[in-house]
Coordinates of C-alpha atoms and ligand atoms in Angstrom, one line a residue:
Chain A
M1 CA -8.3 32.0 16.1
D2 CA -7.1 28.9 19.0
L3 CA -3.9 30.5 18.6
V4 CA -4.5 33.9 19.9
L5 CA -7.2 32.7 22.2
N6 CA -6.3 29.9 24.2
P7 CA -2.1 29.1 23.1
V8 CA -1.5 27.1 25.9
A9 CA -3.9 24.4 24.6
A10 CA -3.2 24.8 21.2
V11 CA 0.9 24.2 22.5
G12 CA -0.5 21.3 24.2
R13 CA -2.8 19.7 21.2
G14 CA 0.1 19.9 18.9
V15 CA 2.6 18.8 21.2
L16 CA 0.3 15.7 21.6
S17 CA -0.5 15.0 17.9
A18 CA 3.3 15.4 17.9
C19 CA 3.5 12.1 19.8
R20 CA 0.7 10.4 18.7
T21 CA 2.2 10.1 15.4
V22 CA 6.2 9.5 16.0
G23 CA 4.1 6.8 18.4
A24 CA 2.5 5.3 15.2
V25 CA 5.9 5.8 13.4
A26 CA 8.0 3.7 16.0
L27 CA 5.0 1.1 15.6
F28 CA 4.7 0.7 12.0
A29 CA 9.0 0.9 11.6
L30 CA 8.9 -2.4 14.0
Q31 CA 6.0 -3.9 12.3
G32 CA 8.0 -3.7 9.4
L33 CA 11.4 -4.9 10.9
S34 CA 10.0 -8.3 12.1
H35 CA 9.3 -9.6 9.4
L36 CA 12.9 -10.0 8.6
V37 CA 12.9 -12.7 10.5
R38 CA 8.9 -14.8 9.6
P39 CA 8.8 -15.9 6.1
P40 CA 7.7 -16.0 3.3
F41 CA 10.7 -13.3 2.1
Y42 CA 10.2 -11.5 -0.5
G43 CA 13.7 -11.4 -2.2
R44 CA 12.7 -9.9 -5.4
L45 CA 11.2 -7.1 -4.5
F46 CA 13.9 -6.6 -2.0
L47 CA 16.6 -6.5 -5.3
R48 CA 14.0 -4.5 -7.9
H49 CA 14.2 -2.1 -5.2
L50 CA 18.2 -2.5 -3.7
V51 CA 18.5 -2.3 -8.5
E52 CA 15.8 1.3 -7.8
I53 CA 17.5 2.9 -4.8
A54 CA 21.5 1.6 -5.3
Y55 CA 22.5 1.8 -9.4
F56 CA 19.1 4.3 -10.2
S57 CA 20.4 7.1 -7.4
L58 CA 24.1 6.7 -8.8
P59 CA 24.2 9.2 -11.7
V60 CA 22.5 11.6 -9.3
V61 CA 24.8 10.9 -6.1
A62 CA 27.7 11.0 -8.5
L63 CA 27.2 14.1 -9.7
T64 CA 26.1 16.0 -6.1
A65 CA 29.1 13.9 -4.8
I66 CA 31.8 15.6 -7.6
F67 CA 31.0 19.0 -7.1
T68 CA 30.4 19.2 -3.8
G69 CA 33.9 18.3 -3.7
M70 CA 35.0 20.6 -5.7
V71 CA 33.6 23.4 -4.1
L72 CA 34.4 21.8 -0.4
A73 CA 38.4 22.4 -2.0
L74 CA 38.1 25.9 -3.0
Q75 CA 36.3 27.3 0.2
S76 CA 38.4 25.5 2.2
Y77 CA 41.8 26.4 0.4
T78 CA 40.6 30.2 1.1
G79 CA 39.9 29.7 5.0
F80 CA 43.2 28.2 5.2
A81 CA 45.2 30.1 3.1
R82 CA 44.5 33.4 5.9
F83 CA 46.3 31.2 8.1
N84 CA 49.1 29.5 5.9
A85 CA 47.4 26.5 5.8
E86 CA 46.2 25.7 2.4
G87 CA 48.8 22.2 2.9
A88 CA 45.4 21.3 5.0
V89 CA 42.9 21.1 2.1
A90 CA 43.6 17.3 1.1
N91 CA 43.1 16.6 5.0
V92 CA 39.8 18.9 4.8
V93 CA 38.2 17.7 2.1
V94 CA 38.7 13.4 2.2
L95 CA 37.7 14.5 6.1
S96 CA 34.7 16.6 5.3
I97 CA 32.8 14.0 3.0
T98 CA 33.4 10.8 4.7
R99 CA 32.7 11.8 7.8
E100 CA 29.6 15.0 7.3
L101 CA 28.8 15.2 2.8
G102 CA 28.8 11.9 1.5
P103 CA 26.2 10.3 3.8
V104 CA 24.3 13.8 4.0
I105 CA 24.3 15.0 0.5
A106 CA 23.6 11.2 -0.5
A107 CA 20.9 10.7 1.5
L108 CA 19.3 14.2 1.1
M109 CA 19.6 13.3 -3.4
V110 CA 17.6 9.9 -2.4
A111 CA 15.0 11.5 -0.4
G112 CA 13.7 13.2 -3.2
R113 CA 14.0 10.2 -5.5
I114 CA 13.3 7.3 -3.4
G115 CA 11.8 9.2 -0.6
A116 CA 9.0 10.2 -3.2
A117 CA 8.9 7.6 -5.4
F118 CA 7.9 4.8 -2.5
A119 CA 5.6 7.7 -1.1
A120 CA 3.6 7.6 -4.1
E121 CA 3.6 4.1 -5.4
I122 CA 2.2 3.0 -1.9
G123 CA 0.0 6.0 -2.0
T124 CA -1.7 5.8 -5.2
M125 CA -2.3 2.0 -3.5
R126 CA -4.0 2.8 -0.9
V127 CA -6.8 5.3 -2.0
T128 CA -6.9 2.4 -5.3
D129 CA -7.8 -0.2 -2.8
Q130 CA -4.3 -2.5 -3.8
I131 CA -3.5 -2.5 -0.3
D132 CA -6.9 -3.9 1.1
A133 CA -6.5 -6.2 -1.9
L134 CA -3.1 -7.4 -1.7
T135 CA -4.6 -8.8 2.2
T136 CA -8.1 -10.0 0.4
L137 CA -4.7 -12.0 -2.0
S138 CA -3.6 -14.1 1.0
T139 CA -0.4 -11.6 1.5
N140 CA 0.7 -9.5 4.2
P141 CA 1.1 -5.6 2.9
M142 CA 3.1 -4.9 5.2
K143 CA 5.7 -7.7 4.3
Y144 CA 5.0 -7.5 1.4
L145 CA 5.3 -3.6 1.1
V146 CA 7.9 -2.7 3.4
T147 CA 9.8 -4.5 4.7
P148 CA 11.3 -5.5 1.8
R149 CA 12.0 -1.0 0.9
L150 CA 13.0 -0.6 4.8
L151 CA 16.1 -3.8 4.0
A152 CA 16.6 -2.3 0.1
G153 CA 17.5 1.5 1.9
V154 CA 19.5 0.1 4.7
V155 CA 21.7 -2.0 2.4
A156 CA 21.9 0.7 -0.4
L157 CA 22.1 4.3 1.2
P158 CA 26.3 3.0 2.7
F159 CA 27.2 1.7 -1.1
L160 CA 26.0 5.7 -2.3
V161 CA 27.9 6.6 -0.3
V162 CA 31.5 4.8 -1.1
V163 CA 30.7 5.4 -4.6
A164 CA 30.0 9.1 -2.9
D165 CA 32.9 9.6 -0.9
V166 CA 35.5 8.2 -3.9
L167 CA 34.0 10.8 -6.8
G168 CA 33.8 13.3 -3.5
V169 CA 37.4 13.1 -2.3
M170 CA 37.9 12.8 -6.6
G171 CA 36.5 16.1 -7.2
G172 CA 38.7 17.9 -4.5
W173 CA 41.7 16.6 -6.2
L174 CA 40.9 17.6 -10.1
I175 CA 40.2 21.5 -8.5
G176 CA 43.6 20.8 -6.4
T177 CA 45.3 19.7 -8.9
T178 CA 44.2 21.9 -11.8
K179 CA 43.4 24.9 -10.0
L180 CA 45.7 25.7 -6.5
G181 CA 48.5 24.0 -7.7
F182 CA 49.0 20.9 -5.6
A183 CA 50.8 17.9 -7.3
S184 CA 48.5 15.3 -7.9
L185 CA 50.6 12.2 -5.7
S186 CA 51.3 14.4 -3.2
Y187 CA 47.6 15.2 -2.7
L188 CA 46.4 12.1 -3.0
K189 CA 49.0 10.5 -0.5
A190 CA 47.7 13.2 1.8
T191 CA 44.2 12.0 1.4
M192 CA 44.7 8.8 2.4
D193 CA 47.7 9.2 5.2
F194 CA 44.9 11.7 6.8
L195 CA 41.5 8.8 6.1
Q196 CA 41.4 6.6 9.5
T197 CA 39.1 3.7 9.6
M198 CA 35.8 5.7 12.2
D199 CA 36.2 8.5 9.4
V200 CA 34.6 6.1 7.0
V201 CA 32.8 4.2 9.1
S202 CA 30.9 6.1 10.9
G203 CA 30.0 7.7 7.7
L204 CA 28.4 3.7 6.6
V205 CA 26.8 3.3 9.9
K206 CA 25.3 6.7 9.1
A207 CA 24.3 5.7 5.6
S208 CA 22.7 2.9 7.1
V209 CA 20.6 4.9 9.7
F210 CA 19.7 8.0 6.5
G211 CA 18.3 4.6 3.8
F212 CA 16.1 3.6 7.1
V213 CA 14.7 6.9 7.6
I214 CA 14.3 7.5 4.3
T215 CA 12.2 4.0 3.0
L216 CA 10.9 4.3 6.3
M217 CA 8.8 7.9 5.9
G218 CA 8.1 7.1 2.2
C219 CA 6.5 3.8 3.7
W220 CA 5.0 5.6 6.3
C221 CA 3.1 8.3 4.5
G222 CA 2.6 6.4 1.2
Y223 CA 0.8 3.7 3.9
N224 CA -1.2 6.7 5.8
S225 CA -1.9 8.7 2.8
K226 CA -5.6 9.2 2.0
G227 CA -8.1 11.0 0.0
G228 CA -7.8 10.9 -3.9
A229 CA -4.8 12.0 -6.4
Q230 CA -4.3 14.6 -4.3
G231 CA -3.9 12.6 -1.2
V232 CA -1.2 10.8 -2.9
G233 CA 0.9 14.2 -3.9
A234 CA 0.5 15.2 0.4
A235 CA 1.6 12.6 1.4
T236 CA 4.8 12.3 -1.5
T237 CA 5.6 16.0 0.4
A238 CA 5.0 14.9 3.6
A239 CA 8.4 12.0 2.6
V240 CA 10.8 14.3 1.3
V241 CA 10.2 16.7 3.7
S242 CA 9.7 14.7 6.8
S243 CA 12.8 12.8 6.1
S244 CA 15.5 15.4 4.6
I245 CA 14.8 17.6 8.7
L246 CA 15.3 13.5 10.0
I247 CA 18.5 13.3 8.3
L248 CA 19.1 16.2 8.7
A249 CA 18.7 15.7 13.0
L250 CA 19.2 12.4 12.9
D251 CA 23.2 13.8 11.2
Y252 CA 24.0 15.5 14.6
V253 CA 22.7 12.9 16.8
L254 CA 25.3 10.5 15.0
T255 CA 28.1 12.7 14.5
E256 CA 27.7 13.3 18.6
M257 CA 27.5 9.0 19.2
F258 CA 30.9 9.5 16.9
F259 CA 32.8 12.6 18.3
A260 CA 36.3 13.1 18.7
R261 CA 36.2 9.1 17.9
Chain B
M1 CA -30.9 -34.2 9.5
D2 CA -29.1 -34.4 6.0
T3 CA -25.9 -32.0 5.3
K4 CA -28.0 -30.4 2.8
A5 CA -30.8 -29.2 5.2
H6 CA -27.8 -28.5 7.7
N7 CA -26.5 -25.9 5.1
E8 CA -30.1 -24.3 4.6
M9 CA -30.1 -23.3 8.0
V10 CA -26.8 -22.7 8.9
P11 CA -26.5 -18.9 7.0
K12 CA -23.2 -19.0 5.3
I13 CA -22.2 -15.4 6.6
R14 CA -24.6 -14.4 9.5
L15 CA -24.5 -10.3 10.3
R16 CA -26.1 -9.2 13.8
G17 CA -25.1 -5.9 15.2
L18 CA -23.1 -4.4 12.8
A19 CA -21.7 -0.8 12.8
K20 CA -19.1 1.3 12.6
A21 CA -18.5 4.5 12.9
F22 CA -16.4 7.3 11.0
G23 CA -15.0 10.3 13.6
E24 CA -18.6 11.6 13.8
K25 CA -20.9 10.2 10.5
K26 CA -22.5 6.7 12.1
V27 CA -22.1 4.3 8.0
L28 CA -23.0 1.2 9.8
D29 CA -26.1 1.1 12.3
G30 CA -27.3 -2.5 13.3
V31 CA -26.7 -4.4 10.4
D32 CA -28.2 -7.4 10.5
L33 CA -27.8 -9.9 7.1
D34 CA -28.3 -14.0 6.4
I35 CA -26.4 -14.9 3.7
R36 CA -27.2 -18.8 2.6
A37 CA -24.9 -21.0 1.6
G38 CA -24.7 -21.6 -2.1
H39 CA -26.5 -18.1 -3.6
G40 CA -26.5 -14.6 -4.6
M41 CA -26.8 -12.2 -2.2
V42 CA -27.7 -8.5 -3.8
I43 CA -26.9 -5.8 -1.3
L44 CA -28.3 -2.3 -3.2
G45 CA -28.4 1.3 -1.7
G46 CA -27.6 4.9 -2.3
S47 CA -24.4 6.0 -2.7
G48 CA -22.6 6.1 0.3
S49 CA -24.6 4.0 1.8
G50 CA -22.1 1.8 3.6
K51 CA -22.0 -0.8 1.4
S52 CA -17.9 -1.2 0.5
V53 CA -17.9 -1.1 4.1
T54 CA -19.9 -3.4 5.2
I55 CA -18.4 -6.1 3.0
K56 CA -15.0 -4.5 3.7
C57 CA -16.2 -5.6 7.3
I58 CA -16.6 -9.5 6.6
L59 CA -13.2 -9.6 5.1
G60 CA -11.6 -8.0 7.8
L61 CA -10.3 -4.9 6.4
I62 CA -12.0 -2.7 8.7
Q63 CA -12.8 -3.1 12.1
P64 CA -16.7 -2.7 13.3
D65 CA -17.2 -0.9 16.8
A66 CA -19.8 -3.5 17.3
G67 CA -21.9 -5.9 16.4
T68 CA -20.8 -9.7 14.5
I69 CA -19.4 -11.6 12.1
E70 CA -20.8 -15.1 11.3
V71 CA -19.1 -17.1 8.6
D72 CA -20.0 -20.5 8.9
G73 CA -21.7 -20.5 12.0
R74 CA -18.1 -19.1 13.6
D75 CA -17.6 -15.4 15.0
I76 CA -15.0 -14.6 13.0
L77 CA -14.4 -11.2 14.9
A78 CA -13.3 -13.3 17.9
M79 CA -11.4 -16.1 15.8
P80 CA -7.5 -16.1 16.1
R81 CA -5.3 -14.9 13.7
R82 CA -3.8 -17.8 12.0
E83 CA -8.2 -19.1 11.3
R84 CA -8.6 -15.9 10.0
D85 CA -6.1 -15.9 8.2
E86 CA -7.1 -20.0 6.3
L87 CA -10.5 -18.2 6.1
N88 CA -9.8 -15.3 4.5
D89 CA -7.7 -17.8 1.9
R90 CA -11.1 -19.4 1.0
I91 CA -12.6 -15.6 -0.3
G92 CA -12.5 -14.5 -3.1
M93 CA -12.8 -10.4 -4.3
L94 CA -13.9 -7.7 -7.2
F95 CA -13.2 -4.6 -6.6
Q96 CA -14.9 -1.5 -7.3
N97 CA -12.6 0.1 -9.4
G98 CA -10.6 -3.3 -10.1
A99 CA -7.4 -2.8 -7.5
L100 CA -5.7 -4.7 -9.8
F101 CA -1.3 -4.5 -9.3
D102 CA -0.6 -2.2 -12.2
S103 CA 3.1 -3.1 -11.0
L104 CA 2.6 -6.6 -11.8
P105 CA 1.5 -8.5 -15.9
V106 CA -2.3 -9.4 -16.0
W107 CA -1.0 -12.8 -15.4
E108 CA 0.7 -12.6 -12.0
N109 CA -2.1 -10.7 -11.1
V110 CA -4.0 -13.3 -12.1
C111 CA -2.0 -16.2 -10.0
F112 CA -1.4 -13.6 -7.1
K113 CA -3.5 -15.8 -4.9
L114 CA -2.1 -19.1 -6.0
L115 CA 1.5 -17.8 -6.0
A116 CA 1.1 -16.2 -2.0
Q117 CA 0.0 -19.3 -1.2
K118 CA 2.3 -21.7 -2.4
R119 CA 0.1 -23.9 -4.5
I120 CA 2.0 -23.5 -8.3
T121 CA 5.2 -22.6 -8.7
R122 CA 5.6 -19.0 -11.2
A123 CA 6.5 -22.0 -13.9
K124 CA 3.1 -22.4 -14.0
A125 CA 1.8 -19.5 -13.2
R126 CA 1.1 -18.4 -17.0
D127 CA -0.4 -21.3 -18.1
K128 CA -2.7 -21.5 -15.0
A129 CA -3.1 -17.6 -15.5
A130 CA -4.3 -18.1 -19.3
E131 CA -6.2 -21.0 -18.0
V132 CA -8.4 -19.0 -15.8
L133 CA -8.8 -15.4 -18.4
A134 CA -10.1 -18.1 -20.7
Q135 CA -12.9 -18.3 -18.9
V136 CA -13.5 -14.6 -18.5
G137 CA -13.3 -14.3 -22.4
L138 CA -9.9 -13.5 -22.6
A139 CA -7.2 -14.4 -24.8
A140 CA -3.6 -15.7 -23.5
S141 CA -2.2 -12.7 -25.0
V142 CA -3.6 -10.3 -22.3
G143 CA -1.4 -12.1 -19.7
D144 CA 1.3 -10.3 -20.8
L145 CA -0.3 -6.7 -20.6
S146 CA 0.4 -4.0 -17.8
P147 CA -3.1 -3.0 -16.6
A148 CA -3.3 0.1 -17.6
E149 CA -3.0 -1.3 -20.9
L150 CA -7.2 -2.0 -20.6
S151 CA -9.6 -1.0 -21.5
G152 CA -12.2 -0.4 -18.2
G153 CA -14.8 -4.0 -19.7
M154 CA -11.2 -6.2 -19.6
Q155 CA -9.8 -4.5 -16.2
K156 CA -12.9 -5.7 -14.6
R157 CA -12.9 -9.3 -16.1
V158 CA -9.7 -9.1 -14.9
G159 CA -10.1 -8.7 -11.7
L160 CA -13.0 -11.0 -11.7
A161 CA -10.3 -13.6 -12.8
R162 CA -7.6 -13.2 -10.4
A163 CA -10.8 -13.3 -8.1
I164 CA -12.2 -16.7 -8.9
A165 CA -8.1 -17.9 -9.3
A166 CA -7.6 -19.6 -6.0
Q167 CA -11.4 -21.0 -6.5
P168 CA -12.8 -19.1 -3.3
D169 CA -16.1 -20.5 -1.9
I170 CA -17.8 -17.3 -0.9
I171 CA -16.8 -14.0 -3.9
F172 CA -17.3 -10.8 -3.5
F173 CA -18.6 -8.5 -5.8
D174 CA -18.3 -4.4 -5.6
E175 CA -20.3 -2.5 -8.5
P176 CA -18.7 -5.0 -11.0
T177 CA -20.8 -3.4 -13.8
T178 CA -20.7 -0.1 -12.2
G179 CA -18.8 2.4 -15.4
L180 CA -19.8 -0.4 -18.3
D181 CA -21.8 -0.3 -21.3
P182 CA -24.5 -2.3 -21.0
I183 CA -23.3 -5.4 -23.1
M184 CA -20.7 -5.4 -21.4
G185 CA -22.5 -4.9 -18.5
A186 CA -24.5 -8.3 -19.4
V187 CA -21.2 -10.0 -20.0
I188 CA -19.9 -9.6 -16.6
D189 CA -23.4 -10.8 -14.8
G190 CA -23.2 -13.7 -17.5
L191 CA -19.8 -14.6 -16.5
I192 CA -20.2 -13.7 -12.5
V193 CA -23.4 -16.2 -12.7
D194 CA -21.3 -18.5 -14.7
V195 CA -18.5 -18.8 -12.4
V196 CA -20.5 -18.7 -8.9
K197 CA -22.3 -21.7 -10.0
R198 CA -18.7 -23.9 -11.3
L199 CA -17.5 -23.3 -7.9
G200 CA -20.6 -23.7 -6.1
A201 CA -19.8 -20.5 -4.4
T202 CA -22.1 -18.3 -2.3
A203 CA -21.7 -15.3 -4.4
V204 CA -22.0 -10.9 -2.4
S205 CA -22.7 -8.1 -5.2
I206 CA -23.3 -4.9 -4.4
T207 CA -24.7 -2.7 -7.4
H208 CA -27.1 -0.5 -8.4
D209 CA -27.9 -1.6 -11.0
M210 CA -31.2 -3.6 -11.4
A211 CA -31.2 -5.6 -14.6
S212 CA -28.1 -6.8 -13.4
A213 CA -29.3 -7.6 -9.1
R214 CA -32.0 -9.6 -11.2
R215 CA -29.5 -11.2 -13.1
I216 CA -26.7 -11.6 -10.3
G217 CA -28.9 -12.2 -7.8
D218 CA -31.2 -14.8 -5.7
D219 CA -31.8 -12.7 -2.4
A220 CA -31.5 -8.6 -2.5
A221 CA -31.0 -6.8 0.3
M222 CA -31.8 -3.3 0.5
L223 CA -29.5 -0.8 3.1
H224 CA -30.6 2.6 4.2
K225 CA -29.5 4.7 6.2
G226 CA -27.3 2.5 8.3
K227 CA -29.4 -0.1 8.9
I228 CA -31.0 -3.2 6.7
V229 CA -34.7 -1.9 4.9
W230 CA -35.5 -4.7 2.9
R231 CA -34.5 -7.6 2.7
G232 CA -36.4 -10.9 -0.7
P233 CA -35.9 -12.2 -3.5
A234 CA -34.5 -10.5 -6.2
A235 CA -36.8 -11.2 -8.9
T236 CA -39.6 -9.1 -7.4
L237 CA -37.2 -6.0 -7.2
G238 CA -39.4 -2.9 -8.9
D239 CA -42.6 -4.7 -7.2
T240 CA -41.6 -5.7 -3.3
G241 CA -43.7 -3.8 -2.4
N242 CA -42.5 -2.3 0.2
A243 CA -41.8 2.1 -1.4
M244 CA -38.2 2.7 -0.7
V245 CA -37.2 -0.2 -2.5
D246 CA -39.3 0.2 -4.9
Q247 CA -38.7 3.7 -5.7
F248 CA -34.9 3.1 -5.2
A249 CA -35.5 -0.3 -8.0
R250 CA -37.1 2.4 -10.7
G251 CA -35.1 4.9 -10.1
E252 CA -38.1 7.6 -8.9
R253 CA -36.8 10.9 -7.2
D254 CA -39.5 11.0 -5.9
G255 CA -40.7 8.8 -2.5
P256 CA -39.7 8.0 1.3
I257 CA -35.6 7.8 0.4
Q258 CA -34.8 11.7 -0.3
M259 CA -31.8 12.9 -1.5
E260 CA -29.0 14.9 0.4
L261 CA -28.4 17.4 -1.7
R262 CA -26.5 19.9 0.5
R263 CA -24.8 18.3 3.3
Ligands
ADP1 N1 -11.9 4.2 5.4 C1 -12.6 5.1 5.4 N2 -12.6 6.2 6.1 C2 -13.6 7.5 6.7 N3 -15.1 7.3 6.2 C3 -14.9 6.3 5.5 C4 -13.8 4.8 5.1 N4 -14.4 4.3 4.2 C5 -16.0 4.7 3.7 N5 -15.5 5.9 4.1 C6 -17.0 6.9 4.1 O1 -18.2 5.5 4.8 C7 -19.5 6.0 3.6 C8 -20.0 4.8 3.2 O2 -18.6 4.5 2.4 P1 -18.6 3.1 0.9 O3 -19.3 2.3 2.1 O4 -17.9 3.3 0.3 O5 -20.3 3.8 0.6 P2 -21.0 2.9 -0.9 O6 -21.7 2.8 -0.8 O7 -21.3 3.9 -1.9 O8 -20.3 1.9 -0.8 C9 -19.2 6.9 3.1 O9 -19.3 8.3 3.1 C10 -17.4 7.2 3.4 O10 -17.1 8.8 3.4
MG2 MG1 -18.8 1.2 -2.8

């Protein structure tokens, strides 16, 4: 109704509320980070979340990375065969995986697993008064719930991306040698010769940023959920959707920052 | 003036003009209440009348829109953060639904505040938890269970154990017996009276249950439409001469309080 009667006002309201949300998330992030330098520190929780993210996401990240590498080898071969440049397959695979697909695929997988889990866990704590209980038990809920998770995300994602890079390249190599007729050693040599430090580094920087975004959105959506089981469900969905969008949007921003470097 | 007489004069908690609205809805609209040190105060009121909001304001979990909250004669809303935290360290709270941390075993729940304040080490926490659990009539072996494995009555008792473990001097009980069978309710009330007496604490309880109110309260106050409409000795509940309170205490459908069935 509004949209028909007064589109300008509706758009304005939308923009304002979006700004408010962005500001609130930014404040939340700053608050979470500020506890990094103020004791007490919850090392035990950090380790628990690190294992939860890094170790238990390994199977999904590994599988998706392998398949991505395999598909990439086939598709780039198809493309390059059209102008007789099949030899570039190894280069294209390693470049795409390290700079782009490793970080993005790993991050999207972790967003589904961890963003959802964090939002559901913290959201349930919110609607069952557990977050209020923390405050009455002399514990700062931001410091206890959010800070260790943010830190774990920033540390875990680069680790997962290293694994994804290696396995993605291996997937390409598998297809390259078994289906496309490359010699095993020359494929690997082409890969290593072509790879530059910056390719890997830019991928790892992306990974850390994505890890931060995933855990931040998971925590924020959970922390601000209200209204029982339905609210927690909505928070979980919002966490996954918003972090997935942010991952792809930030991927562009970061790619442009690292462009031609 | 001796200290005892002084303590009688300065209320432990003093609320003046406490107001809080959520959006359009005025939940608290000028609550005035004095809570005597070392006594049990019971707050009565219909569901949704703002009882929980009142104690969440005192606990600093909700920021009131207006009014003052004094504890030991000091305005806690104007207190610096650090002092506020120190005060918080001396307050215990049993939440309406327990609010136990389901990611932690019972012993860690019970000793959470002591661990947070570094008053004990993790190595000693299990034994300490067993000691506190015994005070609420639970076996030490309960300490190793997760909260999800407990019955409602046990969860309430663990919540109680967690609220008293750090030996607070003010304890809040939000509907401690709601959802329990009458016998378990009486058991919980007995535990509350015991621990409050042992700690010499000031207890503020919310309840709908008149039997419970008489057991755990010295004083009672009734919250209705955002204001305290009556206060008096808990022993007189049901026969206070105030039509509203008596209707509530006797659970009668007809009277000055008209339930809003439709909103
Ligand atoms: N955080 C909140 N946000 C919005 N409304 C709230 C919040 N907390 C309580 N309320 C509303 O305030 C009213 C009083 O709640 P509460 O104090 O929990 O009632 P009760 O007296 O049953 O404990 C209810 O109508 C509830 O919907
Ligand atoms: Mg309540």
